[in-house]
């Protein structure tokens, strides 16, 4: 556990008692603060009370008296589309807001760090798509090369629940826009920006606010090194803002869409080959095409980001390449569930928007596409350009009929539920086909989360296999 510094003897309210809120409460208590916990859900309050945490009813008139800070969980809005009522009350009372990520960065350095031969470092990864795979891949590359590494944030453990890093230890954080938007302290040693596509726009007041939330990771803390995807205008703008001159190698640009050149440092993947260039000279080349844990251009982008991040910490290409080959991928992200009669069944339930579904569709051909759920603005939108890869679509969930109207001549069938969709796709599939779950929609119409949706798909596939 990381004890939270700076609040010893002070009262701190923790709002939202999911994983991050409970972690924050424990970290505050370990640092000598008095955490006061609240959640509008009775079951969450009961679970916190069972852990010995103090509940604090925020509806009471005196609720904010003597409170030093309000720690807000990521799912709770603080500005757009409108502030949560308790957040609004805190701001009215002049109580500063923060979150567990801000507490982590202000508290990570310990008294014993000065005795370490190599101080611990933090790699923080943000972006719209690929954050989880990139973070997990960085962690994998580090551990395979013998470095001490811990994975936390939006993936793995709560940031304050990790062990204090040891000599040369590295903490890899996946950070969402909800987390970077509010954290009062953001000081990673290496910051990674994968890409930017429209998402969470209501929460950030539009695309500009969404980008601004991501940009804070680079603007607030001034990382020693930045890895930036430059395939979108926002990434190119961010990269431009971070350098003092074209040869400034504090920045590593990454791309899977363009050839990168110039005197700076870059990593790009084209036609399945990752290439590193520095000072107009090629440093390394790695063939990604047969790496089963990294299929498709979107995973090649993740590989570029992870490769660049660990290169920025001093790992060599000869260490990185064999570790890339042993990466098996993450559950629910282009995960090969089974191969039955020459037909692959791939679970990409994490494709909760059209852009991430497009990346999954681009990675395969002869696709039997299972899509649908609680659709987002624009429907299948960005995925439409890859409908040529789709032999037939099998549509489920709340948005099945809306998606059907956007199929643009692609054969499709409304199946409503997962079991029906898997059964129909499997019956139609021929050897060489891929049955792909890439919903392009949220899961909340039929499942509590995308993980449960992916697990249901996998269970349906296992029943096919007998």
One Martini backbone bead per residue (centre of mass of N, CA, C, O) as a GRO file, in nm:
protein
  466
    1UNK     BB    1   0.098   0.035   0.018
    2UNK     BB    2   0.017   0.386  -0.027
    3UNK     BB    3   0.065   0.637   0.166
    4UNK     BB    4  -0.092   0.928   0.231
    5UNK     BB    5   0.015   1.252   0.191
    6UNK     BB    6  -0.083   1.559   0.375
    7UNK     BB    7  -0.338   1.442   0.597
    8UNK     BB    8  -0.262   1.442   0.877
    9UNK     BB    9  -0.541   1.484   1.087
   10UNK     BB   10  -0.745   1.487   0.851
   11UNK     BB   11  -1.040   1.542   0.675
   12UNK     BB   12  -1.160   1.301   0.423
   13UNK     BB   13  -1.354   1.271   0.145
   14UNK     BB   14  -1.512   0.976  -0.001
   15UNK     BB   15  -1.645   0.938  -0.333
   16UNK     BB   16  -1.696   0.638  -0.392
   17UNK     BB   17  -1.698   0.260  -0.340
   18UNK     BB   18  -1.501   0.139  -0.515
   19UNK     BB   19  -1.193   0.058  -0.588
   20UNK     BB   20  -1.071   0.351  -0.569
   21UNK     BB   21  -1.211   0.444  -0.306
   22UNK     BB   22  -1.106   0.223  -0.115
   23UNK     BB   23  -0.810   0.275  -0.170
   24UNK     BB   24  -0.808   0.569  -0.072
   25UNK     BB   25  -0.901   0.515   0.218
   26UNK     BB   26  -0.662   0.335   0.298
   27UNK     BB   27  -0.434   0.538   0.231
   28UNK     BB   28  -0.525   0.760   0.424
   29UNK     BB   29  -0.512   0.596   0.683
   30UNK     BB   30  -0.205   0.521   0.655
   31UNK     BB   31  -0.137   0.852   0.662
   32UNK     BB   32  -0.340   0.973   0.909
   33UNK     BB   33  -0.613   1.003   0.814
   34UNK     BB   34  -0.975   1.083   0.793
   35UNK     BB   35  -1.189   0.886   0.642
   36UNK     BB   36  -1.494   0.981   0.463
   37UNK     BB   37  -1.768   0.784   0.356
   38UNK     BB   38  -1.944   0.773   0.027
   39UNK     BB   39  -2.256   0.632  -0.112
   40UNK     BB   40  -2.562   0.596  -0.276
   41UNK     BB   41  -2.512   0.296  -0.228
   42UNK     BB   42  -2.596   0.076   0.014
   43UNK     BB   43  -2.403  -0.165  -0.056
   44UNK     BB   44  -2.141   0.005  -0.048
   45UNK     BB   45  -2.165   0.097   0.246
   46UNK     BB   46  -2.168  -0.182   0.375
   47UNK     BB   47  -1.891  -0.277   0.270
   48UNK     BB   48  -1.729  -0.049   0.409
   49UNK     BB   49  -1.818  -0.107   0.702
   50UNK     BB   50  -1.698  -0.401   0.705
   51UNK     BB   51  -1.396  -0.260   0.675
   52UNK     BB   52  -1.405  -0.004   0.892
   53UNK     BB   53  -1.536   0.235   0.765
   54UNK     BB   54  -1.638   0.568   0.759
   55UNK     BB   55  -1.939   0.711   0.753
   56UNK     BB   56  -2.072   1.007   0.551
   57UNK     BB   57  -2.334   1.215   0.546
   58UNK     BB   58  -2.386   1.456   0.289
   59UNK     BB   59  -2.680   1.575   0.384
   60UNK     BB   60  -2.562   1.721   0.602
   61UNK     BB   61  -2.503   2.039   0.702
   62UNK     BB   62  -2.198   1.953   0.838
   63UNK     BB   63  -2.030   1.780   0.623
   64UNK     BB   64  -1.786   2.018   0.549
   65UNK     BB   65  -1.663   2.038   0.817
   66UNK     BB   66  -1.317   2.014   0.822
   67UNK     BB   67  -1.258   1.962   0.520
   68UNK     BB   68  -0.979   1.917   0.301
   69UNK     BB   69  -1.109   1.692   0.098
   70UNK     BB   70  -1.225   1.554  -0.223
   71UNK     BB   71  -1.262   1.220  -0.329
   72UNK     BB   72  -1.310   1.117  -0.665
   73UNK     BB   73  -1.455   0.905  -0.858
   74UNK     BB   74  -1.450   0.847  -1.198
   75UNK     BB   75  -1.781   0.813  -1.242
   76UNK     BB   76  -1.796   1.111  -1.128
   77UNK     BB   77  -1.917   1.409  -1.200
   78UNK     BB   78  -1.771   1.762  -1.197
   79UNK     BB   79  -1.911   1.911  -1.471
   80UNK     BB   80  -1.989   1.706  -1.697
   81UNK     BB   81  -2.301   1.775  -1.767
   82UNK     BB   82  -2.303   1.763  -1.443
   83UNK     BB   83  -2.267   1.792  -1.128
   84UNK     BB   84  -2.253   1.640  -0.864
   85UNK     BB   85  -2.406   1.724  -0.577
   86UNK     BB   86  -2.156   1.682  -0.385
   87UNK     BB   87  -1.954   1.834  -0.555
   88UNK     BB   88  -2.103   2.102  -0.555
   89UNK     BB   89  -2.094   2.141  -0.247
   90UNK     BB   90  -1.787   2.144  -0.218
   91UNK     BB   91  -1.734   2.389  -0.398
   92UNK     BB   92  -1.911   2.583  -0.231
   93UNK     BB   93  -1.718   2.519   0.033
   94UNK     BB   94  -1.407   2.503  -0.079
   95UNK     BB   95  -1.340   2.206  -0.154
   96UNK     BB   96  -1.104   2.019  -0.273
   97UNK     BB   97  -1.030   1.832  -0.555
   98UNK     BB   98  -0.974   1.475  -0.611
   99UNK     BB   99  -0.782   1.174  -0.666
  100UNK     BB  100  -0.605   0.882  -0.660
  101UNK     BB  101  -0.389   0.983  -0.859
  102UNK     BB  102  -0.306   1.237  -0.706
  103UNK     BB  103  -0.227   1.088  -0.447
  104UNK     BB  104  -0.006   0.915  -0.566
  105UNK     BB  105   0.192   1.137  -0.674
  106UNK     BB  106   0.221   1.283  -0.385
  107UNK     BB  107   0.314   0.979  -0.235
  108UNK     BB  108   0.543   0.800  -0.360
  109UNK     BB  109   0.764   0.932  -0.224
  110UNK     BB  110   1.017   0.820  -0.014
  111UNK     BB  111   1.262   0.834   0.221
  112UNK     BB  112   1.437   0.586   0.079
  113UNK     BB  113   1.501   0.679  -0.221
  114UNK     BB  114   1.795   0.806  -0.181
  115UNK     BB  115   1.925   0.501  -0.150
  116UNK     BB  116   1.890   0.445  -0.433
  117UNK     BB  117   2.037   0.376  -0.730
  118UNK     BB  118   1.735   0.363  -0.860
  119UNK     BB  119   1.472   0.530  -0.913
  120UNK     BB  120   1.162   0.522  -0.930
  121UNK     BB  121   0.912   0.473  -1.192
  122UNK     BB  122   0.666   0.624  -1.425
  123UNK     BB  123   0.418   0.490  -1.642
  124UNK     BB  124   0.180   0.666  -1.849
  125UNK     BB  125  -0.139   0.575  -2.001
  126UNK     BB  126  -0.310   0.717  -2.281
  127UNK     BB  127  -0.626   0.729  -2.453
  128UNK     BB  128  -0.870   0.571  -2.638
  129UNK     BB  129  -0.699   0.328  -2.764
  130UNK     BB  130  -0.493   0.067  -2.617
  131UNK     BB  131  -0.419   0.106  -2.314
  132UNK     BB  132  -0.425  -0.179  -2.194
  133UNK     BB  133  -0.233  -0.324  -2.385
  134UNK     BB  134   0.005  -0.131  -2.352
  135UNK     BB  135   0.040  -0.164  -2.047
  136UNK     BB  136   0.072  -0.473  -2.043
  137UNK     BB  137   0.315  -0.478  -2.237
  138UNK     BB  138   0.510  -0.315  -2.072
  139UNK     BB  139   0.506  -0.502  -1.828
  140UNK     BB  140   0.606  -0.750  -1.983
  141UNK     BB  141   0.877  -0.638  -2.084
  142UNK     BB  142   0.993  -0.582  -1.804
  143UNK     BB  143   0.970  -0.865  -1.672
  144UNK     BB  144   1.125  -1.023  -1.899
  145UNK     BB  145   1.390  -0.828  -1.830
  146UNK     BB  146   1.393  -0.812  -1.492
  147UNK     BB  147   1.198  -0.601  -1.400
  148UNK     BB  148   1.037  -0.413  -1.180
  149UNK     BB  149   0.671  -0.449  -1.192
  150UNK     BB  150   0.363  -0.251  -1.192
  151UNK     BB  151   0.003  -0.275  -1.232
  152UNK     BB  152  -0.225   0.009  -1.277
  153UNK     BB  153  -0.544   0.154  -1.236
  154UNK     BB  154  -0.745   0.064  -1.501
  155UNK     BB  155  -0.544  -0.172  -1.433
  156UNK     BB  156  -0.550  -0.396  -1.205
  157UNK     BB  157  -0.466  -0.206  -0.952
  158UNK     BB  158  -0.488   0.010  -0.728
  159UNK     BB  159  -0.263   0.260  -0.682
  160UNK     BB  160  -0.265   0.235  -0.351
  161UNK     BB  161  -0.225  -0.099  -0.346
  162UNK     BB  162   0.052  -0.099  -0.398
  163UNK     BB  163   0.375  -0.142  -0.374
  164UNK     BB  164   0.647  -0.011  -0.285
  165UNK     BB  165   0.894   0.064  -0.471
  166UNK     BB  166   1.197  -0.027  -0.559
  167UNK     BB  167   1.492  -0.055  -0.684
  168UNK     BB  168   1.403   0.039  -1.005
  169UNK     BB  169   1.113   0.057  -1.004
  170UNK     BB  170   0.799   0.006  -1.190
  171UNK     BB  171   0.511   0.197  -1.283
  172UNK     BB  172   0.209   0.103  -1.451
  173UNK     BB  173  -0.032   0.325  -1.601
  174UNK     BB  174  -0.374   0.339  -1.654
  175UNK     BB  175  -0.543   0.630  -1.804
  176UNK     BB  176  -0.815   0.807  -1.798
  177UNK     BB  177  -0.989   1.093  -1.851
  178UNK     BB  178  -1.117   1.094  -1.568
  179UNK     BB  179  -0.834   1.094  -1.422
  180UNK     BB  180  -0.675   1.334  -1.565
  181UNK     BB  181  -0.884   1.569  -1.519
  182UNK     BB  182  -0.855   1.579  -1.176
  183UNK     BB  183  -0.574   1.554  -1.111
  184UNK     BB  184  -0.340   1.749  -0.921
  185UNK     BB  185  -0.124   1.517  -0.981
  186UNK     BB  186   0.118   1.485  -1.271
  187UNK     BB  187   0.436   1.280  -1.262
  188UNK     BB  188   0.564   1.131  -1.494
  189UNK     BB  189   0.837   0.998  -1.666
  190UNK     BB  190   0.635   0.848  -1.868
  191UNK     BB  191   0.432   0.944  -2.148
  192UNK     BB  192   0.133   0.807  -2.310
  193UNK     BB  193  -0.009   0.850  -2.648
  194UNK     BB  194  -0.197   0.679  -2.866
  195UNK     BB  195  -0.493   0.822  -2.919
  196UNK     BB  196  -0.785   0.987  -3.096
  197UNK     BB  197  -1.132   0.944  -3.026
  198UNK     BB  198  -1.453   0.960  -2.992
  199UNK     BB  199  -1.533   1.006  -2.637
  200UNK     BB  200  -1.695   1.112  -2.367
  201UNK     BB  201  -1.833   1.395  -2.451
  202UNK     BB  202  -2.031   1.462  -2.219
  203UNK     BB  203  -1.807   1.468  -1.988
  204UNK     BB  204  -1.621   1.705  -2.169
  205UNK     BB  205  -1.780   1.900  -2.371
  206UNK     BB  206  -1.626   1.749  -2.593
  207UNK     BB  207  -1.346   1.709  -2.783
  208UNK     BB  208  -1.173   1.930  -2.651
  209UNK     BB  209  -1.210   1.830  -2.355
  210UNK     BB  210  -1.098   1.547  -2.401
  211UNK     BB  211  -0.814   1.632  -2.490
  212UNK     BB  212  -0.747   1.804  -2.240
  213UNK     BB  213  -0.746   1.566  -2.042
  214UNK     BB  214  -0.507   1.418  -2.174
  215UNK     BB  215  -0.295   1.659  -2.185
  216UNK     BB  216  -0.237   1.687  -1.876
  217UNK     BB  217  -0.015   1.463  -1.857
  218UNK     BB  218   0.192   1.670  -2.006
  219UNK     BB  219   0.140   1.968  -1.888
  220UNK     BB  220   0.162   1.931  -1.570
  221UNK     BB  221   0.441   1.736  -1.533
  222UNK     BB  222   0.670   1.700  -1.729
  223UNK     BB  223   0.798   1.467  -1.873
  224UNK     BB  224   1.093   1.326  -1.965
  225UNK     BB  225   0.907   1.139  -2.154
  226UNK     BB  226   0.740   1.112  -2.478
  227UNK     BB  227   0.464   0.923  -2.621
  228UNK     BB  228   0.329   0.985  -2.958
  229UNK     BB  229   0.054   0.970  -3.145
  230UNK     BB  230   0.037   1.088  -3.512
  231UNK     BB  231  -0.253   1.002  -3.666
  232UNK     BB  232  -0.366   1.261  -3.535
  233UNK     BB  233  -0.402   1.593  -3.489
  234UNK     BB  234  -0.367   1.593  -3.179
  235UNK     BB  235  -0.095   1.444  -3.173
  236UNK     BB  236   0.063   1.646  -3.345
  237UNK     BB  237   0.018   1.885  -3.158
  238UNK     BB  238   0.141   1.768  -2.904
  239UNK     BB  239   0.422   1.712  -3.017
  240UNK     BB  240   0.481   2.008  -3.090
  241UNK     BB  241   0.455   2.118  -2.785
  242UNK     BB  242   0.711   1.933  -2.663
  243UNK     BB  243   0.920   2.074  -2.848
  244UNK     BB  244   1.222   2.266  -2.931
  245UNK     BB  245   1.310   2.059  -3.163
  246UNK     BB  246   1.339   1.820  -3.402
  247UNK     BB  247   1.580   1.668  -3.217
  248UNK     BB  248   1.402   1.614  -2.974
  249UNK     BB  249   1.432   1.315  -2.757
  250UNK     BB  250   1.185   1.341  -2.552
  251UNK     BB  251   1.046   1.249  -2.816
  252UNK     BB  252   0.822   0.981  -2.934
  253UNK     BB  253   0.708   0.887  -3.231
  254UNK     BB  254   0.401   0.731  -3.353
  255UNK     BB  255   0.305   0.482  -3.620
  256UNK     BB  256   0.062   0.321  -3.881
  257UNK     BB  257   0.028   0.549  -4.141
  258UNK     BB  258   0.331   0.663  -4.144
  259UNK     BB  259   0.623   0.800  -4.238
  260UNK     BB  260   0.895   0.865  -4.037
  261UNK     BB  261   1.093   1.163  -4.007
  262UNK     BB  262   1.402   1.285  -3.915
  263UNK     BB  263   1.602   1.381  -3.625
  264UNK     BB  264   1.438   1.227  -3.448
  265UNK     BB  265   1.220   1.010  -3.265
  266UNK     BB  266   1.097   0.686  -3.393
  267UNK     BB  267   0.796   0.468  -3.427
  268UNK     BB  268   0.702   0.226  -3.679
  269UNK     BB  269   0.427   0.055  -3.860
  270UNK     BB  270   0.470  -0.140  -4.167
  271UNK     BB  271   0.357  -0.424  -4.291
  272UNK     BB  272   0.448  -0.557  -3.993
  273UNK     BB  273   0.689  -0.347  -3.936
  274UNK     BB  274   0.910  -0.247  -3.697
  275UNK     BB  275   1.056   0.089  -3.667
  276UNK     BB  276   1.359   0.251  -3.569
  277UNK     BB  277   1.430   0.607  -3.539
  278UNK     BB  278   1.747   0.805  -3.529
  279UNK     BB  279   1.896   1.052  -3.666
  280UNK     BB  280   1.831   0.929  -3.963
  281UNK     BB  281   1.845   0.629  -3.825
  282UNK     BB  282   1.830   0.295  -3.822
  283UNK     BB  283   1.804   0.075  -3.537
  284UNK     BB  284   1.535  -0.108  -3.590
  285UNK     BB  285   1.372  -0.438  -3.663
  286UNK     BB  286   1.032  -0.587  -3.646
  287UNK     BB  287   0.840  -0.876  -3.678
  288UNK     BB  288   0.474  -0.886  -3.624
  289UNK     BB  289   0.301  -1.100  -3.793
  290UNK     BB  290   0.348  -1.372  -3.585
  291UNK     BB  291   0.208  -1.226  -3.341
  292UNK     BB  292  -0.068  -1.346  -3.175
  293UNK     BB  293  -0.098  -1.105  -2.951
  294UNK     BB  294  -0.070  -0.889  -3.229
  295UNK     BB  295  -0.324  -0.824  -3.412
  296UNK     BB  296  -0.298  -0.587  -3.621
  297UNK     BB  297  -0.266  -0.246  -3.642
  298UNK     BB  298  -0.356  -0.174  -3.351
  299UNK     BB  299  -0.136  -0.361  -3.219
  300UNK     BB  300   0.104  -0.223  -3.355
  301UNK     BB  301   0.064   0.038  -3.205
  302UNK     BB  302   0.102  -0.079  -2.924
  303UNK     BB  303   0.390  -0.179  -2.980
  304UNK     BB  304   0.515   0.095  -3.033
  305UNK     BB  305   0.451   0.223  -2.757
  306UNK     BB  306   0.594   0.012  -2.579
  307UNK     BB  307   0.869   0.021  -2.708
  308UNK     BB  308   0.920   0.326  -2.660
  309UNK     BB  309   0.896   0.328  -2.352
  310UNK     BB  310   1.134   0.122  -2.292
  311UNK     BB  311   1.349   0.272  -2.450
  312UNK     BB  312   1.331   0.527  -2.262
  313UNK     BB  313   1.460   0.326  -2.021
  314UNK     BB  314   1.694   0.132  -2.190
  315UNK     BB  315   1.598  -0.079  -2.361
  316UNK     BB  316   1.668  -0.323  -2.591
  317UNK     BB  317   1.582  -0.479  -2.881
  318UNK     BB  318   1.690  -0.768  -2.783
  319UNK     BB  319   1.488  -0.769  -2.539
  320UNK     BB  320   1.208  -0.705  -2.676
  321UNK     BB  321   1.144  -0.914  -2.899
  322UNK     BB  322   1.100  -1.179  -2.729
  323UNK     BB  323   0.872  -1.051  -2.553
  324UNK     BB  324   0.666  -1.001  -2.777
  325UNK     BB  325   0.630  -1.313  -2.848
  326UNK     BB  326   0.501  -1.378  -2.539
  327UNK     BB  327   0.250  -1.222  -2.591
  328UNK     BB  328  -0.114  -1.297  -2.535
  329UNK     BB  329  -0.282  -1.087  -2.431
  330UNK     BB  330  -0.616  -0.987  -2.363
  331UNK     BB  331  -0.901  -1.004  -2.242
  332UNK     BB  332  -1.134  -0.885  -2.482
  333UNK     BB  333  -0.868  -0.847  -2.693
  334UNK     BB  334  -0.830  -1.023  -2.948
  335UNK     BB  335  -0.932  -1.308  -2.841
  336UNK     BB  336  -0.856  -1.636  -2.866
  337UNK     BB  337  -1.081  -1.891  -2.791
  338UNK     BB  338  -1.114  -2.061  -3.073
  339UNK     BB  339  -1.081  -2.359  -3.292
  340UNK     BB  340  -1.340  -2.472  -3.525
  341UNK     BB  341  -1.318  -2.616  -3.817
  342UNK     BB  342  -1.138  -2.352  -3.914
  343UNK     BB  343  -1.273  -2.159  -3.696
  344UNK     BB  344  -1.254  -1.849  -3.559
  345UNK     BB  345  -1.279  -1.721  -3.214
  346UNK     BB  346  -1.326  -1.372  -3.131
  347UNK     BB  347  -1.265  -1.156  -2.844
  348UNK     BB  348  -1.388  -0.794  -2.856
  349UNK     BB  349  -1.560  -0.654  -2.615
  350UNK     BB  350  -1.389  -0.378  -2.584
  351UNK     BB  351  -1.548  -0.282  -2.841
  352UNK     BB  352  -1.740   0.006  -2.749
  353UNK     BB  353  -1.671   0.133  -3.031
  354UNK     BB  354  -1.634   0.200  -3.363
  355UNK     BB  355  -1.326   0.233  -3.373
  356UNK     BB  356  -1.246  -0.034  -3.230
  357UNK     BB  357  -1.403  -0.213  -3.428
  358UNK     BB  358  -1.244  -0.134  -3.679
  359UNK     BB  359  -0.974  -0.255  -3.586
  360UNK     BB  360  -1.078  -0.546  -3.575
  361UNK     BB  361  -1.176  -0.568  -3.873
  362UNK     BB  362  -0.889  -0.505  -3.999
  363UNK     BB  363  -0.749  -0.785  -3.886
  364UNK     BB  364  -0.967  -0.930  -4.073
  365UNK     BB  365  -1.128  -1.189  -4.261
  366UNK     BB  366  -1.406  -1.342  -4.306
  367UNK     BB  367  -1.651  -1.216  -4.129
  368UNK     BB  368  -1.840  -1.291  -3.836
  369UNK     BB  369  -2.038  -1.035  -3.702
  370UNK     BB  370  -2.070  -0.935  -3.367
  371UNK     BB  371  -2.318  -0.687  -3.289
  372UNK     BB  372  -2.399  -0.473  -3.027
  373UNK     BB  373  -2.615  -0.280  -2.799
  374UNK     BB  374  -2.528   0.023  -2.659
  375UNK     BB  375  -2.529   0.269  -2.850
  376UNK     BB  376  -2.366   0.530  -3.005
  377UNK     BB  377  -2.287   0.796  -3.150
  378UNK     BB  378  -2.309   0.692  -3.497
  379UNK     BB  379  -2.277   0.404  -3.442
  380UNK     BB  380  -2.069   0.242  -3.666
  381UNK     BB  381  -1.930   0.441  -3.845
  382UNK     BB  382  -1.597   0.374  -3.856
  383UNK     BB  383  -1.669   0.065  -3.944
  384UNK     BB  384  -1.784   0.085  -4.239
  385UNK     BB  385  -1.509   0.059  -4.411
  386UNK     BB  386  -1.502  -0.274  -4.314
  387UNK     BB  387  -1.744  -0.435  -4.452
  388UNK     BB  388  -1.570  -0.597  -4.664
  389UNK     BB  389  -1.483  -0.813  -4.427
  390UNK     BB  390  -1.792  -0.889  -4.421
  391UNK     BB  391  -2.014  -1.148  -4.464
  392UNK     BB  392  -2.171  -1.129  -4.174
  393UNK     BB  393  -2.420  -1.003  -3.952
  394UNK     BB  394  -2.483  -1.023  -3.586
  395UNK     BB  395  -2.746  -0.882  -3.403
  396UNK     BB  396  -2.755  -0.713  -3.084
  397UNK     BB  397  -2.959  -0.565  -2.881
  398UNK     BB  398  -3.075  -0.243  -2.866
  399UNK     BB  399  -2.914  -0.166  -3.163
  400UNK     BB  400  -2.979  -0.367  -3.391
  401UNK     BB  401  -3.171  -0.202  -3.582
  402UNK     BB  402  -2.986   0.040  -3.623
  403UNK     BB  403  -2.749  -0.121  -3.746
  404UNK     BB  404  -2.906  -0.240  -3.988
  405UNK     BB  405  -2.938   0.048  -4.132
  406UNK     BB  406  -2.591   0.056  -4.162
  407UNK     BB  407  -2.494  -0.194  -4.365
  408UNK     BB  408  -2.472  -0.136  -4.671
  409UNK     BB  409  -2.548  -0.445  -4.795
  410UNK     BB  410  -2.484  -0.616  -4.565
  411UNK     BB  411  -2.526  -0.902  -4.439
  412UNK     BB  412  -2.799  -0.968  -4.202
  413UNK     BB  413  -2.894  -1.043  -3.846
  414UNK     BB  414  -3.139  -1.058  -3.601
  415UNK     BB  415  -3.066  -1.206  -3.267
  416UNK     BB  416  -3.038  -1.028  -2.983
  417UNK     BB  417  -2.859  -1.268  -2.867
  418UNK     BB  418  -2.570  -1.438  -2.811
  419UNK     BB  419  -2.649  -1.735  -2.855
  420UNK     BB  420  -2.774  -1.692  -3.132
  421UNK     BB  421  -2.535  -1.561  -3.276
  422UNK     BB  422  -2.330  -1.791  -3.242
  423UNK     BB  423  -2.497  -2.016  -3.371
  424UNK     BB  424  -2.537  -1.880  -3.651
  425UNK     BB  425  -2.240  -1.826  -3.721
  426UNK     BB  426  -2.142  -2.121  -3.698
  427UNK     BB  427  -2.336  -2.240  -3.915
  428UNK     BB  428  -2.222  -2.046  -4.154
  429UNK     BB  429  -1.938  -2.117  -4.129
  430UNK     BB  430  -1.616  -2.137  -4.275
  431UNK     BB  431  -1.327  -2.225  -4.348
  432UNK     BB  432  -1.143  -1.921  -4.253
  433UNK     BB  433  -1.321  -1.800  -4.063
  434UNK     BB  434  -1.439  -1.523  -3.845
  435UNK     BB  435  -1.568  -1.499  -3.524
  436UNK     BB  436  -1.663  -1.165  -3.423
  437UNK     BB  437  -1.647  -0.984  -3.126
  438UNK     BB  438  -1.746  -0.632  -3.204
  439UNK     BB  439  -1.989  -0.424  -3.092
  440UNK     BB  440  -1.987  -0.098  -3.096
  441UNK     BB  441  -2.080  -0.114  -2.782
  442UNK     BB  442  -2.230  -0.117  -2.509
  443UNK     BB  443  -2.343  -0.349  -2.234
  444UNK     BB  444  -2.590  -0.234  -2.039
  445UNK     BB  445  -2.847  -0.384  -2.161
  446UNK     BB  446  -2.725  -0.705  -2.079
  447UNK     BB  447  -2.468  -0.605  -1.907
  448UNK     BB  448  -2.249  -0.487  -1.660
  449UNK     BB  449  -2.008  -0.559  -1.869
  450UNK     BB  450  -1.768  -0.644  -2.102
  451UNK     BB  451  -1.669  -0.898  -1.958
  452UNK     BB  452  -1.938  -1.051  -1.944
  453UNK     BB  453  -1.983  -1.058  -2.245
  454UNK     BB  454  -1.724  -1.219  -2.318
  455UNK     BB  455  -1.790  -1.464  -2.140
  456UNK     BB  456  -2.045  -1.544  -2.294
  457UNK     BB  457  -1.914  -1.597  -2.562
  458UNK     BB  458  -1.716  -1.816  -2.463
  459UNK     BB  459  -1.936  -2.009  -2.356
  460UNK     BB  460  -2.073  -2.055  -2.629
  461UNK     BB  461  -1.823  -2.175  -2.767
  462UNK     BB  462  -1.774  -2.413  -2.573
  463UNK     BB  463  -2.044  -2.554  -2.642
  464UNK     BB  464  -1.969  -2.615  -2.934
  465UNK     BB  465  -1.711  -2.798  -2.851
  466UNK     BB  466  -1.819  -2.980  -2.595
   0.00000   0.00000   0.00000
